[in-house]
CSV table of C-alpha atoms in Angstrom, one decimal:
chain,number,residue,atom,x,y,z
H,1,MET,CA,185.9,85.4,208.2
H,2,GLY,CA,182.6,85.5,206.4
H,3,HIS,CA,181.8,85.4,202.6
H,4,VAL,CA,180.9,88.3,200.4
H,5,PHE,CA,178.4,87.7,197.6
H,6,PHE,CA,177.4,89.9,194.8
H,7,ALA,CA,173.7,89.6,194.5
H,8,GLY,CA,172.9,89.7,190.8
H,9,GLY,CA,169.9,87.4,190.8
H,10,PRO,CA,167.1,86.1,193.1
H,11,LEU,CA,167.8,87.0,196.7
H,12,ASN,CA,165.7,84.5,198.5
H,13,PRO,CA,168.2,83.1,201.0
H,14,GLY,CA,166.3,79.9,201.6
H,15,SER,CA,165.6,79.1,198.0
H,16,LYS,CA,167.3,76.0,196.5
H,17,VAL,CA,167.5,77.8,193.1
H,18,GLY,CA,168.1,81.4,194.2
H,19,LEU,CA,171.5,82.9,193.8
H,20,ILE,CA,172.2,83.2,197.6
H,21,GLY,CA,171.0,79.6,198.1
H,22,ASN,CA,173.4,78.3,195.5
H,23,LEU,CA,176.4,80.3,196.6
H,24,ARG,CA,175.8,79.4,200.3
H,25,LYS,CA,175.5,75.7,199.4
H,26,LYS,CA,178.8,75.9,197.4
H,27,HIS,CA,180.9,78.1,199.7
H,28,CYS,CA,179.6,77.6,203.2
H,29,PRO,CA,177.2,74.7,203.5
H,30,GLY,CA,175.3,74.6,206.6
H,31,ALA,CA,176.2,78.1,207.7
H,32,PRO,CA,173.3,79.7,209.6
H,33,LEU,CA,171.8,82.9,208.2
H,34,GLY,CA,171.5,86.2,210.0
H,35,ASN,CA,174.5,85.8,212.2
H,36,GLY,CA,176.9,88.0,210.2
H,37,ASN,CA,178.4,85.3,208.0
H,38,LEU,CA,177.1,86.9,204.8
H,39,ALA,CA,177.8,90.3,203.4
H,40,LEU,CA,175.7,91.8,200.5
H,41,LEU,CA,177.1,94.1,197.8
H,42,GLY,CA,174.4,95.9,195.8
H,43,ILE,CA,174.1,98.8,193.4
H,44,GLU,CA,171.5,100.6,195.5
H,45,SER,CA,171.8,98.8,198.9
H,46,PRO,CA,172.3,101.1,201.8
H,47,THR,CA,175.7,101.0,203.4
H,48,VAL,CA,175.0,99.5,206.9
H,49,TRP,CA,177.9,98.3,208.9
H,50,SER,CA,176.2,96.0,211.4
H,51,ARG,CA,177.4,92.6,212.8
H,52,ASN,CA,174.4,91.8,215.0
H,53,GLY,CA,172.5,89.9,212.4
H,54,HIS,CA,169.4,92.1,212.7
H,55,VAL,CA,169.8,94.4,209.7
H,56,THR,CA,166.3,94.9,208.3
H,57,HIS,CA,166.8,97.9,206.0
H,58,GLY,CA,165.7,96.8,202.5
H,59,GLY,CA,164.5,93.4,203.8
H,60,PHE,CA,168.0,91.9,203.9
H,61,TRP,CA,167.6,90.5,207.4
H,62,TRP,CA,170.0,87.6,206.6
H,63,ALA,CA,173.0,89.9,205.8
H,64,GLY,CA,175.4,90.8,208.6
H,65,LEU,CA,176.8,93.6,206.4
H,66,THR,CA,175.1,95.4,203.5
H,67,PHE,CA,176.9,98.1,201.5
H,68,THR,CA,176.6,100.0,198.2
H,69,ALA,CA,178.9,99.1,195.3
H,70,PRO,CA,178.8,102.3,193.2
H,71,TYR,CA,178.3,101.5,189.5
H,72,SER,CA,178.3,103.8,186.5
H,73,SER,CA,177.1,103.0,183.0
H,74,THR,CA,179.9,105.0,181.4
H,75,GLY,CA,182.6,106.1,183.9
H,76,TYR,CA,185.7,103.9,184.4
H,77,GLN,CA,189.4,104.2,185.3
H,78,VAL,CA,192.4,103.5,183.1
H,79,GLU,CA,196.1,103.2,183.9
H,80,THR,CA,198.2,105.5,181.8
H,81,ASP,CA,201.8,106.8,181.8
H,82,ARG,CA,200.6,109.6,184.0
H,83,GLY,CA,199.0,107.3,186.5
H,84,CYS,CA,195.4,106.3,187.0
H,85,GLU,CA,192.9,108.5,185.2
H,86,VAL,CA,189.1,108.5,185.2
H,87,ARG,CA,187.1,108.5,181.9
H,88,PRO,CA,185.4,110.5,180.6
H,89,ALA,CA,187.8,113.4,180.8
H,90,LEU,CA,186.3,116.4,182.6
H,91,PRO,CA,186.4,120.2,181.9
H,92,ASP,CA,188.5,122.0,184.4
H,93,PRO,CA,186.6,123.0,187.6
H,94,GLY,CA,185.0,126.4,187.0
H,95,ALA,CA,185.0,126.0,183.2
H,96,PRO,CA,181.5,127.0,181.9
H,97,ARG,CA,179.1,124.1,181.0
H,98,PRO,CA,176.3,124.8,178.5
H,99,LEU,CA,173.5,123.8,180.9
H,100,LEU,CA,172.7,124.7,184.5
H,101,ALA,CA,171.1,121.3,185.1
H,102,VAL,CA,169.9,118.1,183.5
H,103,PHE,CA,167.2,115.7,184.7
H,104,LEU,CA,167.1,112.2,183.1
H,105,GLY,CA,164.4,109.9,184.5
H,106,THR,CA,160.7,109.1,184.7
H,107,ASP,CA,157.9,111.1,186.2
H,108,VAL,CA,156.6,108.6,188.7
H,109,THR,CA,156.3,110.9,191.8
H,110,ALA,CA,155.0,114.3,192.5
H,111,LEU,CA,158.5,115.7,193.1
H,112,ARG,CA,159.7,114.4,189.7
H,113,LYS,CA,156.7,116.0,188.0
H,114,ARG,CA,157.5,119.3,189.6
H,115,LEU,CA,161.2,119.1,188.6
H,116,SER,CA,160.2,118.2,185.0
H,117,SER,CA,157.9,121.2,184.8
H,118,GLU,CA,160.7,123.5,186.1
H,119,CYS,CA,163.2,122.0,183.7
H,120,ASN,CA,160.9,122.2,180.7
H,121,ALA,CA,160.3,125.9,181.3
H,122,ALA,CA,164.0,126.8,181.7
H,123,PRO,CA,166.2,127.3,178.6
H,124,ASP,CA,169.3,126.2,180.6
H,125,CYS,CA,167.8,122.9,181.9
H,126,ALA,CA,167.6,119.7,179.8
H,127,ARG,CA,164.8,117.2,180.6
H,128,GLU,CA,164.7,113.8,179.0
H,129,GLU,CA,162.5,110.8,179.8
H,130,THR,CA,164.3,107.5,180.1
H,131,SER,CA,162.9,104.3,178.8
H,132,ARG,CA,160.6,102.5,181.1
H,133,ARG,CA,159.7,98.9,182.0
H,134,GLY,CA,156.8,99.1,184.3
H,135,HIS,CA,157.7,101.9,186.8
H,136,VAL,CA,161.5,101.4,186.4
H,137,GLY,CA,163.7,103.8,184.3
H,138,PHE,CA,166.7,102.7,182.4
H,139,ALA,CA,169.9,104.4,181.0
H,140,ARG,CA,169.7,106.0,177.6
H,141,ALA,CA,172.2,106.5,174.8
H,142,GLY,CA,174.1,109.8,175.1
H,143,GLN,CA,173.5,110.2,178.8
H,144,GLU,CA,177.3,110.8,179.4
H,145,ASP,CA,177.3,113.9,177.1
H,146,ALA,CA,174.1,115.1,178.9
H,147,TYR,CA,175.9,115.0,182.3
H,148,LEU,CA,179.1,116.4,180.9
H,149,ASN,CA,177.2,119.4,179.6
H,150,ALA,CA,175.5,120.2,182.9
H,151,THR,CA,176.8,121.8,186.1
H,152,TYR,CA,174.1,120.0,188.1
H,153,ALA,CA,172.3,116.7,187.8
H,154,LEU,CA,168.8,116.5,189.5
H,155,GLN,CA,168.5,113.3,191.4
H,156,PRO,CA,165.1,112.8,193.1
H,157,PRO,CA,164.9,109.5,195.0
H,158,GLY,CA,164.6,106.2,193.1
H,159,ASP,CA,164.1,102.8,194.8
H,160,THR,CA,166.5,104.3,197.4
H,161,LEU,CA,167.8,107.8,197.9
H,162,SER,CA,170.6,107.2,195.4
H,163,ARG,CA,169.2,106.1,192.1
H,164,LYS,CA,171.6,104.6,189.6
H,165,ALA,CA,171.8,108.0,187.7
H,166,TYR,CA,173.7,109.4,190.8
H,167,TRP,CA,176.7,107.3,189.9
H,168,ASP,CA,176.4,108.1,186.1
H,169,ALA,CA,176.4,111.8,186.8
H,170,LEU,CA,179.3,111.6,189.3
H,171,ALA,CA,181.4,109.9,186.8
H,172,ALA,CA,180.8,112.7,184.3
H,173,GLY,CA,181.7,115.4,186.9
H,174,ALA,CA,178.2,116.8,187.4
H,175,ILE,CA,177.2,118.0,190.9
H,176,ASN,CA,174.4,115.8,192.1
H,177,VAL,CA,171.4,117.6,193.5
H,178,LEU,CA,169.6,115.7,196.3
H,179,PHE,CA,166.2,116.2,197.9
H,180,SER,CA,166.5,114.4,201.2
H,181,ASP,CA,169.1,113.8,203.9
H,182,VAL,CA,167.3,110.9,205.6
H,183,HIS,CA,169.8,108.0,206.0
H,184,ALA,CA,171.9,109.7,203.2
H,185,ASP,CA,175.1,108.8,205.0
H,186,GLU,CA,174.2,105.1,204.4
H,187,VAL,CA,172.7,105.3,201.0
H,188,TYR,CA,175.4,107.4,199.4
H,189,ALA,CA,178.2,105.2,200.7
H,190,ASP,CA,179.9,107.9,202.7
H,191,ALA,CA,182.0,105.3,204.5
H,192,LEU,CA,183.5,104.1,201.2
H,193,ILE,CA,183.6,107.1,198.9
H,194,ALA,CA,183.6,110.4,200.8
H,195,PRO,CA,181.1,112.4,202.9
H,196,HIS,CA,178.5,113.2,200.2
H,197,ALA,CA,177.9,116.8,201.6
H,198,ALA,CA,181.3,117.7,200.2
H,199,TYR,CA,180.4,117.0,196.6
H,200,THR,CA,176.5,117.3,196.4
H,201,VAL,CA,173.8,119.9,197.0
H,202,THR,CA,170.7,119.2,199.0
H,203,VAL,CA,167.6,121.3,198.2
H,204,PRO,CA,165.5,122.3,201.2
H,205,LYS,CA,162.0,120.8,201.3
H,206,ASP,CA,160.2,124.2,201.2
H,207,VAL,CA,162.2,125.1,198.1
H,208,GLN,CA,161.2,121.9,196.4
H,209,GLN,CA,157.5,122.4,197.2
H,210,ARG,CA,157.5,125.9,195.8
H,211,GLY,CA,159.0,124.7,192.6
H,212,GLU,CA,162.1,126.8,193.0
H,213,THR,CA,164.9,124.2,192.7
H,214,LEU,CA,166.5,125.9,189.7
H,215,ARG,CA,166.4,129.3,191.3
H,216,TYR,CA,168.0,127.8,194.4
H,217,LEU,CA,170.8,126.4,192.2
H,218,ARG,CA,171.4,129.6,190.4
H,219,ALA,CA,171.9,131.4,193.7
H,220,ILE,CA,174.8,129.2,194.8
H,221,PRO,CA,178.0,131.4,194.6
H,222,ALA,CA,180.5,130.7,191.9
H,223,ALA,CA,183.2,130.0,194.5
H,224,ARG,CA,181.1,127.3,196.1
H,225,VAL,CA,180.4,125.7,192.6
H,226,LEU,CA,184.1,125.6,192.1
H,227,GLU,CA,184.6,123.8,195.4
H,228,LEU,CA,181.9,121.3,194.6
H,229,GLN,CA,183.3,120.5,191.2
H,230,ALA,CA,186.7,120.0,192.6
H,231,ALA,CA,185.3,117.6,195.2
H,232,VAL,CA,183.3,115.7,192.6
H,233,ALA,CA,186.5,115.2,190.6
H,234,ARG,CA,188.2,113.7,193.7
H,235,ALA,CA,185.3,111.6,194.8
H,236,ARG,CA,184.7,109.9,191.4
H,237,HIS,CA,188.1,108.2,191.6
H,238,ARG,CA,186.7,106.1,194.5
H,239,ALA,CA,183.3,105.6,192.7
H,240,THR,CA,184.4,104.2,189.4
H,241,TYR,CA,186.0,100.8,188.5
H,242,THR,CA,189.3,100.1,186.6
H,243,ALA,CA,189.1,98.7,183.1
H,244,LYS,CA,192.7,97.5,183.3
H,245,GLY,CA,195.6,98.1,185.7
H,246,HIS,CA,195.8,98.5,189.4
H,247,CYS,CA,194.2,101.8,190.2
H,248,HIS,CA,192.8,102.5,193.7
H,249,ASP,CA,189.2,102.4,192.5
H,250,ALA,CA,185.7,101.5,193.8
H,251,ALA,CA,186.7,97.9,194.2
H,252,SER,CA,189.6,98.9,196.4
H,253,ALA,CA,187.5,101.2,198.5
H,254,ILE,CA,184.9,98.4,199.0
H,255,ALA,CA,187.6,95.8,199.9
H,256,THR,CA,189.4,98.2,202.3
H,257,GLY,CA,186.2,99.1,204.0
H,258,LEU,CA,185.1,95.5,204.4
H,259,VAL,CA,188.5,94.5,205.8
H,260,HIS,CA,188.3,97.2,208.4
H,261,ARG,CA,184.8,96.1,209.5
H,262,PHE,CA,185.8,92.4,209.8
């Protein structure tokens, strides 16, 4: 059985001061790297179930398994008299939300700039720039309410296809709008949460390029919106963590998936 490390610091596996180096020295001294003995959990790592020691996606060649640990800034589970419940509480599926869409992020790509222009011109779309450090965007105060008020959350790619805002919006019951299907089954943790196509919308490339993303979303039938919102409510149970209690949450999904692979 291998060891699972949460990589919250320097990832240089050969470093004597890096996190992986320290953990490896403590838990499995002398264990060779790249032979499947190490598994990496990361907020935006792709979910790659490989035991051959040759995983190169994201540069984590030394990890036998890499998989996403969904993380939300605001969503969490609590154990109540009625069972496990996810916070924040959601409007019922189909209940009107004030906004069609919301886009929280930075304008660092051409796609993001097109989405910002669309959103700024539409009365039913809210666009807010997140704080920046270099080219990296960070969460803002009040983002939970922004996602709760929107039917859709626009999610252009970040460092990977699933930027952190994907999990924030999912926790608030917004339907995530994606702009690529390349390796999406890996990045969106389909093996751990649920097939993402059941609770997200992917905008065709020609629609993106014409600047008609919001028109595309408005054309989705109300019955399909209801289906998507119900699927989001189900999926977020497996994509949020428990504050207290013993709910079947993201940690349970990750542990169960890892056990099956081992």
